[in-house]
Coordinates of C-alpha atoms in Angstrom, one line a residue:
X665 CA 0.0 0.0 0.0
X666 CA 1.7 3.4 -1.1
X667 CA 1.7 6.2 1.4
X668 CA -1.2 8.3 -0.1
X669 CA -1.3 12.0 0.7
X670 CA 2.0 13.1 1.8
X671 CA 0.9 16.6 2.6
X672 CA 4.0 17.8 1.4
X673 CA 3.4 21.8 2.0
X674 CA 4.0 23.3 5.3
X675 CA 1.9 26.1 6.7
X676 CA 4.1 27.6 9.6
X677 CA 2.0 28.7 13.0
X678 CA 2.2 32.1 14.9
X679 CA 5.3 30.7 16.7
X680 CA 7.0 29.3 13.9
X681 CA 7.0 32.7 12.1
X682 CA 8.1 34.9 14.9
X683 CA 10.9 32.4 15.0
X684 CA 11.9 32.9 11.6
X685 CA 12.0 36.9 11.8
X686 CA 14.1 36.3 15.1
X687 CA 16.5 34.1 12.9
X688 CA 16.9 37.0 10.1
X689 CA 14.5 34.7 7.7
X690 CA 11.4 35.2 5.0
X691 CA 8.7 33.0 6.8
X692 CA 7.6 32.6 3.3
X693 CA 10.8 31.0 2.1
X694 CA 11.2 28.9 4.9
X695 CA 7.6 27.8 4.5
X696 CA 8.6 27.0 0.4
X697 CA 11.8 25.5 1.9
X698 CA 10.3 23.5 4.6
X699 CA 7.5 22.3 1.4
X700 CA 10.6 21.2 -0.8
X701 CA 12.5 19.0 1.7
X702 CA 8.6 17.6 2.7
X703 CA 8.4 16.6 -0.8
X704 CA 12.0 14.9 -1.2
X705 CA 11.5 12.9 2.1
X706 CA 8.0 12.1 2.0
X707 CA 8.4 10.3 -2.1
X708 CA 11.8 8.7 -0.5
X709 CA 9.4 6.7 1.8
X710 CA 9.5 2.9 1.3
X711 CA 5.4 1.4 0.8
X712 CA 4.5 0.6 4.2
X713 CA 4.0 -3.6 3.3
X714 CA 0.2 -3.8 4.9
X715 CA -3.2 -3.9 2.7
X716 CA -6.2 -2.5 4.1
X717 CA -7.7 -5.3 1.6
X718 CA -6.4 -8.5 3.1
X719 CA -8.6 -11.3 2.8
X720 CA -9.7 -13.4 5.5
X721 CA -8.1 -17.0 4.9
X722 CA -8.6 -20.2 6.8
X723 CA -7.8 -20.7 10.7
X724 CA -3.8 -21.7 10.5
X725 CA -3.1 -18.1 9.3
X726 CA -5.2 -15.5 11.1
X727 CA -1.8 -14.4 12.6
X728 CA -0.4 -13.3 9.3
X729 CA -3.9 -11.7 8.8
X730 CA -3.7 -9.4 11.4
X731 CA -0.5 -8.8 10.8
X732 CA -0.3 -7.2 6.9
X733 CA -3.8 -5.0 8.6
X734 CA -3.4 -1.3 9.3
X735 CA -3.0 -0.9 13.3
X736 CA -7.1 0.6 14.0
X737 CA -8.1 -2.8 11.6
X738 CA -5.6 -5.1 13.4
X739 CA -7.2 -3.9 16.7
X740 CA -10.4 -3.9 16.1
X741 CA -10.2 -8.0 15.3
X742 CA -10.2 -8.4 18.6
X743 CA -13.8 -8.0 19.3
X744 CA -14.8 -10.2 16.2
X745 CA -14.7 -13.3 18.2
X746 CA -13.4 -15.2 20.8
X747 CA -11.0 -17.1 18.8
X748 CA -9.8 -13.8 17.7
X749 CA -9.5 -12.0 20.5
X750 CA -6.0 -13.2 21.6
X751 CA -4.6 -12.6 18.1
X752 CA -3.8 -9.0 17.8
X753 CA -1.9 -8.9 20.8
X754 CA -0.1 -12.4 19.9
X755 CA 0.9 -11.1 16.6
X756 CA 4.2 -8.8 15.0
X757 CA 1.9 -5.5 14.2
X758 CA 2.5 -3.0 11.6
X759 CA 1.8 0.1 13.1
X760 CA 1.1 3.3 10.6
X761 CA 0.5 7.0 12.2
X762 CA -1.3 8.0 9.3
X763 CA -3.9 5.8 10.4
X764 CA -4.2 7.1 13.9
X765 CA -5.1 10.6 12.9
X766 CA -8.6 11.5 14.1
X767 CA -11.0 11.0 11.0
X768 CA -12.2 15.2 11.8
X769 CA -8.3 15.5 10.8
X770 CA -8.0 14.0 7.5
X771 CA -7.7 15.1 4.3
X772 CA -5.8 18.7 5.6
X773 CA -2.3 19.4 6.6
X774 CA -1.3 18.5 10.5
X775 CA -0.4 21.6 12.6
X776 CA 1.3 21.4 16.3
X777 CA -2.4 22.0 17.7
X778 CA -3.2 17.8 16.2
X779 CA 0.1 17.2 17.6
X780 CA -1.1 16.1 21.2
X781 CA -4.0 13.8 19.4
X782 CA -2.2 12.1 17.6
X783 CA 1.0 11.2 19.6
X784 CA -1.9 10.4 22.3
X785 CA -2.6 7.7 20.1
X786 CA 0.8 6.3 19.5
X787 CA 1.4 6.1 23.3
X788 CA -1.5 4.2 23.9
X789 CA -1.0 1.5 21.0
X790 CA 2.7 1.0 22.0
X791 CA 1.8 0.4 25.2
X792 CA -0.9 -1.8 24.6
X793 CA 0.4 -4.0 22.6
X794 CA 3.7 -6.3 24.1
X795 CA 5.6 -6.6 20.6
X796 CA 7.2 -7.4 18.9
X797 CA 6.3 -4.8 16.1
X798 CA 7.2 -6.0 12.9
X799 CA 7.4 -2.4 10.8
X800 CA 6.3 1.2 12.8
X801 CA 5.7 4.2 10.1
X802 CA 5.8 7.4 12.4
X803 CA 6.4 10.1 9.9
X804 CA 3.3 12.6 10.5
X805 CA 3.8 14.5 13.6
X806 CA 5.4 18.0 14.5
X807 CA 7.5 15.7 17.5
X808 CA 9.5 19.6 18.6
X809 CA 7.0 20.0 21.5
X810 CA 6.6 16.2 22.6
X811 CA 10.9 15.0 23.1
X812 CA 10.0 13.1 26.2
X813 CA 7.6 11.1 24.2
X814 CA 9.5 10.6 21.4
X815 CA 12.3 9.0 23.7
X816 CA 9.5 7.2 25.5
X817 CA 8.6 5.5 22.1
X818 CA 12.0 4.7 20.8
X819 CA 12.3 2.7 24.6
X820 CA 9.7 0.9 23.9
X821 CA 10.2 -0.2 20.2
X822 CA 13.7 -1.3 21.2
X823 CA 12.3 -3.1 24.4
X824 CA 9.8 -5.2 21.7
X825 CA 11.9 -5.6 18.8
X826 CA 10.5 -3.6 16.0
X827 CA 12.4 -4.5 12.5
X828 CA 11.5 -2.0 10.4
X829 CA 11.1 1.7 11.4
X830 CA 10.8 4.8 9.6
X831 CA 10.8 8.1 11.7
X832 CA 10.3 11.6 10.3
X833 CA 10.4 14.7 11.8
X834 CA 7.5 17.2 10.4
X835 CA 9.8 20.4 10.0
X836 CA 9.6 22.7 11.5
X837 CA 12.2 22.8 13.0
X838 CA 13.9 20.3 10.6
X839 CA 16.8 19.7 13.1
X840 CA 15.1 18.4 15.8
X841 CA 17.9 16.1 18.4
X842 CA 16.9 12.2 17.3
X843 CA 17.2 10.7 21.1
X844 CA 20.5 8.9 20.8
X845 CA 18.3 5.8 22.4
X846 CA 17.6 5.1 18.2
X847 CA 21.3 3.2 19.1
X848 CA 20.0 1.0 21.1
X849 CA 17.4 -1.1 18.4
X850 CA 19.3 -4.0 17.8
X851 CA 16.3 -5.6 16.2
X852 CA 16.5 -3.4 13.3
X853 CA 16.3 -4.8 9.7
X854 CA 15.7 -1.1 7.9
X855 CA 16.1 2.0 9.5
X856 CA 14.5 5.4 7.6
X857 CA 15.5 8.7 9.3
X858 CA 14.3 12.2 8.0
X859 CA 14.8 15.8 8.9
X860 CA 16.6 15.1 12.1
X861 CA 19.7 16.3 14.3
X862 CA 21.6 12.8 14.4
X863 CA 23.5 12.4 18.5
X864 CA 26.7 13.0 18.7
X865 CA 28.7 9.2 18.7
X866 CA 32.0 10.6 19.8
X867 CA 32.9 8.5 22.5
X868 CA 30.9 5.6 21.9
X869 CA 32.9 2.4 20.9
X870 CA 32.5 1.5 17.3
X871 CA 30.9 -1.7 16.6
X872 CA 32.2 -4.7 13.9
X873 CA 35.5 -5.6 12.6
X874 CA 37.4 -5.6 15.7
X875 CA 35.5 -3.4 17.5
X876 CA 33.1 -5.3 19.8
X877 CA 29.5 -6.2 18.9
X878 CA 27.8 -4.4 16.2
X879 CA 25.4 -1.7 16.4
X880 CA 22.9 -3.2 14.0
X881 CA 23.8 -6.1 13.7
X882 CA 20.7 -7.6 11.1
X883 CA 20.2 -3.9 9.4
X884 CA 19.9 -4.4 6.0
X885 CA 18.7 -0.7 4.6
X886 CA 19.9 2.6 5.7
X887 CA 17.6 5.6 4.6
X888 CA 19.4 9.1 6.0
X889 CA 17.5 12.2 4.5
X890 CA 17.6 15.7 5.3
X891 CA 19.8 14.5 8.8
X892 CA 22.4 16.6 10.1
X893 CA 25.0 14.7 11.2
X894 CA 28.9 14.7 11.3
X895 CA 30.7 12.0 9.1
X896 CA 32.6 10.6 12.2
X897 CA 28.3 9.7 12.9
X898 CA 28.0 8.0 9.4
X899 CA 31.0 6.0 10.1
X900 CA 30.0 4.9 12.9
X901 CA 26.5 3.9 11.2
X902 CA 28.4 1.7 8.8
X903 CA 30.6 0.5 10.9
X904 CA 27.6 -1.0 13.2
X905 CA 26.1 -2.5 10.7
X906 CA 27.8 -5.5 9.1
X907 CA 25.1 -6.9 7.1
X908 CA 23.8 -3.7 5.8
X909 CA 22.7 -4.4 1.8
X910 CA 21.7 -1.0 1.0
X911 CA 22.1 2.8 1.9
X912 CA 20.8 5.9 0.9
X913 CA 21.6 9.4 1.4
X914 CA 19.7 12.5 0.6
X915 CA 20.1 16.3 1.7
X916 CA 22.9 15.2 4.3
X917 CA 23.6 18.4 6.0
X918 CA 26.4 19.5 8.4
X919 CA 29.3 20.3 5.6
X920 CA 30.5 18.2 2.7
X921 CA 29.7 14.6 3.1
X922 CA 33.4 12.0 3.4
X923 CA 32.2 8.2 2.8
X924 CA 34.0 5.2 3.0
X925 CA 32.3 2.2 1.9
X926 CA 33.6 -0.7 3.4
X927 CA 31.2 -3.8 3.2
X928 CA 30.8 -7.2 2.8
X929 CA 27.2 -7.4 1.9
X930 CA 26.4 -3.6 0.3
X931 CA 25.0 -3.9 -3.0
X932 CA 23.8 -0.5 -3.4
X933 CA 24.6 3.0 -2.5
X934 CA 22.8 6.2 -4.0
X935 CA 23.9 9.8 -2.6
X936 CA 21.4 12.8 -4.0
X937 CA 21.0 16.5 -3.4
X938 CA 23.9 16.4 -1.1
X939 CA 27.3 18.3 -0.6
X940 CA 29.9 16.0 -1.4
X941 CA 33.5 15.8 -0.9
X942 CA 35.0 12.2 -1.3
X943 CA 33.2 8.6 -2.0
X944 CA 36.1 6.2 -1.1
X945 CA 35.0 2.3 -2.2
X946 CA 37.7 1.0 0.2
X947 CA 36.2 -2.9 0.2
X948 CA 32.7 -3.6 -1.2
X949 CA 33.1 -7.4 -2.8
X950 CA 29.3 -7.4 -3.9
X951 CA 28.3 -3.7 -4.8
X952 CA 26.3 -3.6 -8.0
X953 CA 25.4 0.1 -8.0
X954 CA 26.6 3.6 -7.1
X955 CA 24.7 6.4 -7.6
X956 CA 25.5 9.9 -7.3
X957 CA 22.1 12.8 -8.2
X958 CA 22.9 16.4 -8.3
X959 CA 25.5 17.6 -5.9
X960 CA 24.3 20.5 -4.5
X961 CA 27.4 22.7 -4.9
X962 CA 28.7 21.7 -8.0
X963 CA 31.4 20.7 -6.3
X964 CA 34.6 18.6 -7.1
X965 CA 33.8 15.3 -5.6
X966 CA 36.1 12.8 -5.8
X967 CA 35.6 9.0 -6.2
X968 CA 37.8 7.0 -5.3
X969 CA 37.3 3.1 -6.5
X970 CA 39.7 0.4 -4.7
X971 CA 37.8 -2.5 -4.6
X972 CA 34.2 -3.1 -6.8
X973 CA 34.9 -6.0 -8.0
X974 CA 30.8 -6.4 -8.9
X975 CA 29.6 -3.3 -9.6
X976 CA 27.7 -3.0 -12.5
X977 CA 25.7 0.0 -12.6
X978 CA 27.6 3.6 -11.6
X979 CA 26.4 7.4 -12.4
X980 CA 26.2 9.8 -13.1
X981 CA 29.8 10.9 -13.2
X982 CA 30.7 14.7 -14.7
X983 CA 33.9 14.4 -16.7
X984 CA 35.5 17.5 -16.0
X985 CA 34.0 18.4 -12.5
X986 CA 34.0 14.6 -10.5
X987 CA 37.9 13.4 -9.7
X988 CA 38.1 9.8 -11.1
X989 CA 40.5 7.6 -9.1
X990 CA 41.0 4.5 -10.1
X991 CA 43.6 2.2 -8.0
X992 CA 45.5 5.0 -7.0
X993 CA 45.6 6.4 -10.2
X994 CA 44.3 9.7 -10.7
X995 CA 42.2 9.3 -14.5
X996 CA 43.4 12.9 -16.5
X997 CA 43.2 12.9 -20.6
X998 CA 47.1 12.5 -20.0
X999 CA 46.9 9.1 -18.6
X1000 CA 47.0 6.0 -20.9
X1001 CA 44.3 3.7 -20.0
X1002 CA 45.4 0.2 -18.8
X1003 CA 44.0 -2.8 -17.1
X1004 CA 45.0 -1.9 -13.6
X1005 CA 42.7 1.5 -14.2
X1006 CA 39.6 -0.6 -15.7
X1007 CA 36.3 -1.2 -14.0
X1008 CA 35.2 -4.4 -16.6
X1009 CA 32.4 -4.9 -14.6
X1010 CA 30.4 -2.2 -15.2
X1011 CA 27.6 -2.4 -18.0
X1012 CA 25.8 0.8 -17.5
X1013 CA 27.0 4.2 -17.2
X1014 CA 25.5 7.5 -16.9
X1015 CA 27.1 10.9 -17.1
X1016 CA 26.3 14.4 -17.1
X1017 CA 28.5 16.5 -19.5
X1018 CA 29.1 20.3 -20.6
X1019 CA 29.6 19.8 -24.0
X1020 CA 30.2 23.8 -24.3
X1021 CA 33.4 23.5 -21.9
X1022 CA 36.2 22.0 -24.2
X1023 CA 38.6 20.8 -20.7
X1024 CA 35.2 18.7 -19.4
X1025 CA 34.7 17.2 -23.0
X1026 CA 38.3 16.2 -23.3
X1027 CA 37.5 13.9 -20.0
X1028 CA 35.1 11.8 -21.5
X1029 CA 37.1 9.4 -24.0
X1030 CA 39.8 9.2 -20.2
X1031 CA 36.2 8.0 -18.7
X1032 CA 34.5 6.0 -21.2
X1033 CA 38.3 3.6 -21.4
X1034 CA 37.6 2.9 -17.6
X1035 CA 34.9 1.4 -18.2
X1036 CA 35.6 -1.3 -21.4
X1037 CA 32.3 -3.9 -21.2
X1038 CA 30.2 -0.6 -20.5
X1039 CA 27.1 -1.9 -22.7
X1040 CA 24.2 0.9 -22.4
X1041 CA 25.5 4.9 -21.8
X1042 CA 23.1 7.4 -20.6
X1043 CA 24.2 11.2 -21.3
X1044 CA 22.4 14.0 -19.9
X1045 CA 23.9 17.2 -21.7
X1046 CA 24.3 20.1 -18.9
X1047 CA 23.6 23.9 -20.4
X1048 CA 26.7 25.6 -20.6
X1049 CA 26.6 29.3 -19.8
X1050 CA 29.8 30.1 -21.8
X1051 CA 31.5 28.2 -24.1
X1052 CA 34.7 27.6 -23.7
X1053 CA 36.4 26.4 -27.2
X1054 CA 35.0 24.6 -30.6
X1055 CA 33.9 21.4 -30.5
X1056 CA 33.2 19.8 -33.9
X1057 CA 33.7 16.6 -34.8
X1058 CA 37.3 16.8 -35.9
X1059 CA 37.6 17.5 -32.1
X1060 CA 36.1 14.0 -31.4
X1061 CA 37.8 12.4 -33.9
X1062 CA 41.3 13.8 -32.7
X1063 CA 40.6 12.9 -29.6
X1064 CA 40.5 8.8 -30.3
X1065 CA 38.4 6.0 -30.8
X1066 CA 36.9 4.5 -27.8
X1067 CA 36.9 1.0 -27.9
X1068 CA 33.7 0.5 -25.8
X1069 CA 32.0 3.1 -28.3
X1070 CA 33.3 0.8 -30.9
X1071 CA 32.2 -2.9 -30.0
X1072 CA 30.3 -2.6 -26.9
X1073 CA 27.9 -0.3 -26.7
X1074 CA 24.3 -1.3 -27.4
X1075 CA 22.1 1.5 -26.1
X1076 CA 22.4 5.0 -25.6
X1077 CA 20.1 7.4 -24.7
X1078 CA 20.6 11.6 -24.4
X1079 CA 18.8 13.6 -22.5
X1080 CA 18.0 17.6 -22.6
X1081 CA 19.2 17.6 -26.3
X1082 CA 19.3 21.2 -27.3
X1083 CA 20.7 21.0 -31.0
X1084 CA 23.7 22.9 -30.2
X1085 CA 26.7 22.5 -32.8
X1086 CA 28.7 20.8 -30.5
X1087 CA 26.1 18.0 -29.4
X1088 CA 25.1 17.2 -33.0
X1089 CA 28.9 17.2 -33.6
X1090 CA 29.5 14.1 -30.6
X1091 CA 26.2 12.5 -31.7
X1092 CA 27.3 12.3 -35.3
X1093 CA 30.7 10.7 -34.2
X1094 CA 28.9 8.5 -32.0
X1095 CA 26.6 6.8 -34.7
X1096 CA 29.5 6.7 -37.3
X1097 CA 31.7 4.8 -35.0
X1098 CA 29.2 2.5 -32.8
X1099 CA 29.4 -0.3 -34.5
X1100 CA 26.7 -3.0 -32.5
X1101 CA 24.9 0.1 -31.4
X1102 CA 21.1 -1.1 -31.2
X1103 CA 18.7 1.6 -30.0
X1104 CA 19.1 5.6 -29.4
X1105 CA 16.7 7.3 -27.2
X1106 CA 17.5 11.2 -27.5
X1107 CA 15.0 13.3 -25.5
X1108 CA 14.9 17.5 -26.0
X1109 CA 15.7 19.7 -23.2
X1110 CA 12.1 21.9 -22.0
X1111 CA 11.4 24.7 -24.2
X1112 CA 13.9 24.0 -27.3
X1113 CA 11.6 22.5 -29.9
X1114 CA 7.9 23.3 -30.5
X1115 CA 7.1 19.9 -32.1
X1116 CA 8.2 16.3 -32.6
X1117 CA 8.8 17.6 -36.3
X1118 CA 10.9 20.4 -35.8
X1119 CA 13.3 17.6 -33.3
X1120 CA 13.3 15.0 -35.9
X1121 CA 14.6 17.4 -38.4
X1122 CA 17.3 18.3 -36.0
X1123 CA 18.2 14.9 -35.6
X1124 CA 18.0 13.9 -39.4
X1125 CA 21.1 15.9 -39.3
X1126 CA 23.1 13.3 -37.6
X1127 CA 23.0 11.1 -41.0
X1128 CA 21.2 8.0 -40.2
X1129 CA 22.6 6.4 -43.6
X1130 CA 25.8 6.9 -42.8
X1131 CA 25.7 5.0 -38.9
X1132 CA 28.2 2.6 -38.1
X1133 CA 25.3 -0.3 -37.2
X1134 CA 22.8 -1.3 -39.5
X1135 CA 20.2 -2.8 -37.2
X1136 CA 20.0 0.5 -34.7
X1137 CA 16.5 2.3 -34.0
X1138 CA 16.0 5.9 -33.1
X1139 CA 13.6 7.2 -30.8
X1140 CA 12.7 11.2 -30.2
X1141 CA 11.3 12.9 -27.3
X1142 CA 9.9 16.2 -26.4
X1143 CA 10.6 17.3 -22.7
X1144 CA 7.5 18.5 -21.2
X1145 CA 8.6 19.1 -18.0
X1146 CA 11.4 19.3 -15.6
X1147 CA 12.0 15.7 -14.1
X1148 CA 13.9 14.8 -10.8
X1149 CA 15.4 11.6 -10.3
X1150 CA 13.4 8.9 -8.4
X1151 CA 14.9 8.1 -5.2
X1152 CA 13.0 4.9 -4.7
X1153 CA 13.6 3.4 -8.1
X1154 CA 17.3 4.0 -7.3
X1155 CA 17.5 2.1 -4.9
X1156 CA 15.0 -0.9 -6.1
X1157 CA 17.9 -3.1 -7.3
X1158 CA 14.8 -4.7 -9.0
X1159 CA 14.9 -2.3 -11.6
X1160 CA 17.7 -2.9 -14.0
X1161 CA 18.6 0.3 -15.1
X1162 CA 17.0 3.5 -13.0
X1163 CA 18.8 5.4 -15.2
X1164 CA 16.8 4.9 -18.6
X1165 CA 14.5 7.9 -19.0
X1166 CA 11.5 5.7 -20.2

C-alpha cells in the first residue's frame, strides 16, 4: 500500500514565524523551503508492506492476517470473536501513524495544535500492545513540543523488537535532536530517518570488525535524508552494521559529506541533493550500483574506486568536474588507460557532460576507457553558460576512438538535447563509429523545440545512412517538463537500469 497523501506543503504557525524573523528569515521562504524538503522525504518513503484489503483465509493463518492489517483494523479483530480476540496482541503488528489521525483530521495538513492527538494515540497503542512490532511508520507528527515522548517511544520499540522503522520529523524545526536511544534497536532490519539532528557518537565504541558487537547487527537498509549529522556519525552507522545491503543518502547536512564504503554485503549506495567531498570504495566485494544525483554545490567530488569488484551500474559521473580515481591512479586525458585503471564490470554508465566546456569534453574518452564492457550509456547534456572552445567533430575524432563506443555499446540514450553545434557534432561521431549500437533514445531539453517535427529534423542531421550499425533504431522525445530523479527506483535493485528515461 503506497503512502497516499504526503501533505507535502507546510503552513508555519504564529510561533514558527516569529521564529523565523528572530532568525533573520522570509517565513515565506522557509515555509517554500520546509515544502521542498517535505516533498524529497515524504516520495523517498518505502510502501508501508500492509493492505487495508487483506482477505480473510482459513484458521492456520489469522496471525499473518492481522499482521499485513493497518493498526485501527488489526485492533479492532479483537472484538470479532473469541477465537480472535488473543490474536492481535499475539501477533508482530504493523503500526502506521497516518492511520491514527482523528477521522475530523483528515484530508488537511497536521499543525502542532493535532500534535497532542495524535502522539496520544501512538502512546497508547505502544503500550498496549507487548511486541514485537514488525514495521512502525511514524512520519506525520510535529515531534518539537513532545521530546520526552519521542524517547518514550524509541524505549519501547527497542524493548519489543521492531524490524522496520521509519521516523520523520514534520519540520519545522527540521533539526530536531533524534534521542540517541535510536542506538540501542538492535532488532532493526531497515532503518528510515528524515529531517533530524543525528546524536553526537564521539565517544561511543565503534561496533564490527574488531571493534566489539555491532550496532545493528541484522540492518539491511539505511535511509538518512535531510539528517544533520557529522561523518565521524555516518562511520559509525556503517561500521555497526555489518550486514547492511543498501544505503541511501539524501540532503545530508552538516558540511560536505566524506564516505568510506567498506562492506561485505552492500549492493547499493545512492547519494542525491547532497554536498559532497570524497566517495572512497575502500572494500565492497558485492556492490552492484553507485549512484550519485545532483551535488548541491557543484562541487569537485572525488571518487575514489579500490575494490568493486561487482559493480555494475555507476552514475552519473561529470567528466571534468568529479575526480576519477582508479587504483590510485588519478584518471586525466594525460593518462593512458590500462587494465590496472579498468572497472570491466560495469555495464551501464551514466554521465552528465558540458559539451560547451572544451577541458570537461576532453574527459570523457579518459572516462569511457575505464569502463571497457560498459554496454548501455546514458548522457544528460548540462547547459553551458559560456562556451569555452570549438567542439566539432574533428575534435572527437582527434581525440581517439573509444573501444567500448566501438564494440560494446548497445544502447544509448541523451537527454536535454538542445541542438547545439557541438552536441550534434558528438552525436554524429557517435553513430559513425558505434558499431553493434542497437537503440538511441535522445530526449529534448524543455522549451527548445515546438514539435516532434521540428526535433526529428534536427536529428535527421546526424545522417542516419551513414551510422556505423545497421540494425540500430531511433527514438525522439519532447521534454514537457522538468524531471527529478526517483529516489526509490534507485535504490529498487529490481529495476535494472534507474537510469533509462522511459
Amino acid at each position: 500500500m503506497a503512502n497516499q497523501n504526503p501533505w507535502p506543503f507546510v503552513h508555519l504557525d504564529a510561533r514558527a514565524v516569529a521564529e523565523a524573523l528572530s532568525r533573520g528569515q522570509d517565513p515565506q521562504a522557509v515555509e517554500q523551503g520546509t515544502s521542498a524538503v517535505l516533498y524529497y522525504l515524504y516520495t523517498s518513503i518505502p510502501d508501508l508492506p500492509v493492505s487495508a484489503d487483506a482477505c480473510v483465509l482459513p484458521s492456520g493463518i489469522l496471525r499473518e492476517i492481522v499482521s499485513r492489517l493497518p493498526i485501527k483494523d488489526a485492533a479492532r479483530t479483537a472484538v470479532l470473536s473469541k477465537r480472535w480476540l488473543p490474536v492481535w496482541r499475539g501477533t508482530p503488528l504493523a503500526l502506521d501513524d497516518t492511520n491514527l489521525r482523528p477521522r475530523a483530521l483528515a484530508g488537511r495538513a497536521p499543525v502542532r495544535a493535532d500534535a497532542p492527538v495524535l502522539t496520544a494515540a501512538i502512546t497508547r497503542v505502544l503500550a498496549a500492545h507487548p511486541g514485537p512490532f514488525r514495521v512502525v511508520y511514524l512520519i506525520r507528527s510535529y515531534m518539537d513540543g513532545h521530546q520526552q515522548q519521542l524517547a518514550h517511544w524509541i524505549r519501547m520499540l527497542a524493548a519489543k523488537g521492531v524490524e522496520e522503522l521509519v521516523l520523520v520529523n514534520r519540520p519545522y524545526p527540521i533539526d530536531m535532536p533524534l534521542p540517541s536511544s535510536i542506538l540501542n534497536i538492535a532488532t532493526l532490519t531497515r532503518l528510515f530517518i528524515g529531517a533530524w539532528k543525528f546524536p553526537d557518537t564521539t565517544g561511543l565504541p565503534r561496533g564490527g570488525c574488531g571493534g566489539g558487537a555491532a550496532l545493528f547487527p541484522h540492518l539491511r537498509e539505511l535511509i538518512v535524508c535531510c539528517v544533520f549529522m557529522e561523518n565521524r556519525d555516518m562511520d559509525f552507522l556503517l561500521a555497526g552494521s555489518p550486514e547492511l545491503e543498501t544505503l541511501g543518502i539524501q540532503g545530508y547536512k552538516k558540511g560536505p559529506l566524506c564516505l568510506r564504503l567498506v562492506g561485505q554485503r552492500l549492493q547499493c549506495v545512492q547519494i542525491c541533493l547532497s554536498i559532497v567531498e570524497t566517495i572512497t570504495v575502500v572494500n565492497a566485494p558485492l556492490l552492484e550500483r553507485l549512484i550519485l544525483w545532483n551535488s548541491l554545490d557543484d562541487s569537485c567530488i572525488r571518487l575514489k574506486i579500490d575494490h568493486a569488484p561487482k559493480l555494475r551500474l555507476l552514475g552519473y559521473l561529470e567528466p571534468g568536474i568529479h575526480t576519477l580515481e582508479m587504483h590510485n591512479t588519478v584518471i586525466n586525458t594525460r593518462k593512458v588507460v590500462t587494465p590496472s585503471t579498468m572497472a570491466p564490470s560495469v555495464k551501464a554508465l551514466a554521465l552528465r557532460l558540458r559539451f560547451g566546456v572544451r577541458n570537461d569534453a576532453k574527459m570523457l574518452p579518459a572516462f569511457l576507457g575505464c569502463f571497457p564492457n560498459a554496454d548501455t550509456l546514458h548522457i544528460v547534456s548540462e547547459k553551458t553558460f559560456e562556451a569555452t572552445g570549438k567542439l566539432n567533430l574533428k575534435f572527437w575524432q582527434e581525440n581517439g576512438l573509444i573501444k567500448s563506443l566501438q564494440s560494446r555499446i548497445k544502447v544509448m540514450s541523451f537527454c536535454e538535447f538542445r541542438g547545439d553545434r557541438s552536441e550534434l557534432d558528438f552525436l554524429k561521431f557517435f553513430m559513425k563509429n558505434a558499431r553493434v549500437l542497437e537503440k538511441v533514445d535522445i530526449k529534448s531539453a524543455m522549451g527548445c523545440f515546438t514539435s516532434i517535427d521540428e526535433l526529428r529534423s534536427k536529428v535527421l542531421a546526424l545522417d542516419p545512412d551513414n551510422w556505423a550499425s545497421d540494425n540500430c533504431t531511433l527514438a525522439v522525445y519532447i521534454g514537457s517538463v522538468p524531471e527529478c530523479w526517483n529516489f526509490r527506483r534507485g535504490l529498487d535493485v529490481s529495476v535494472g537500469d534507474p537510469f533509462a528515461p522511459y
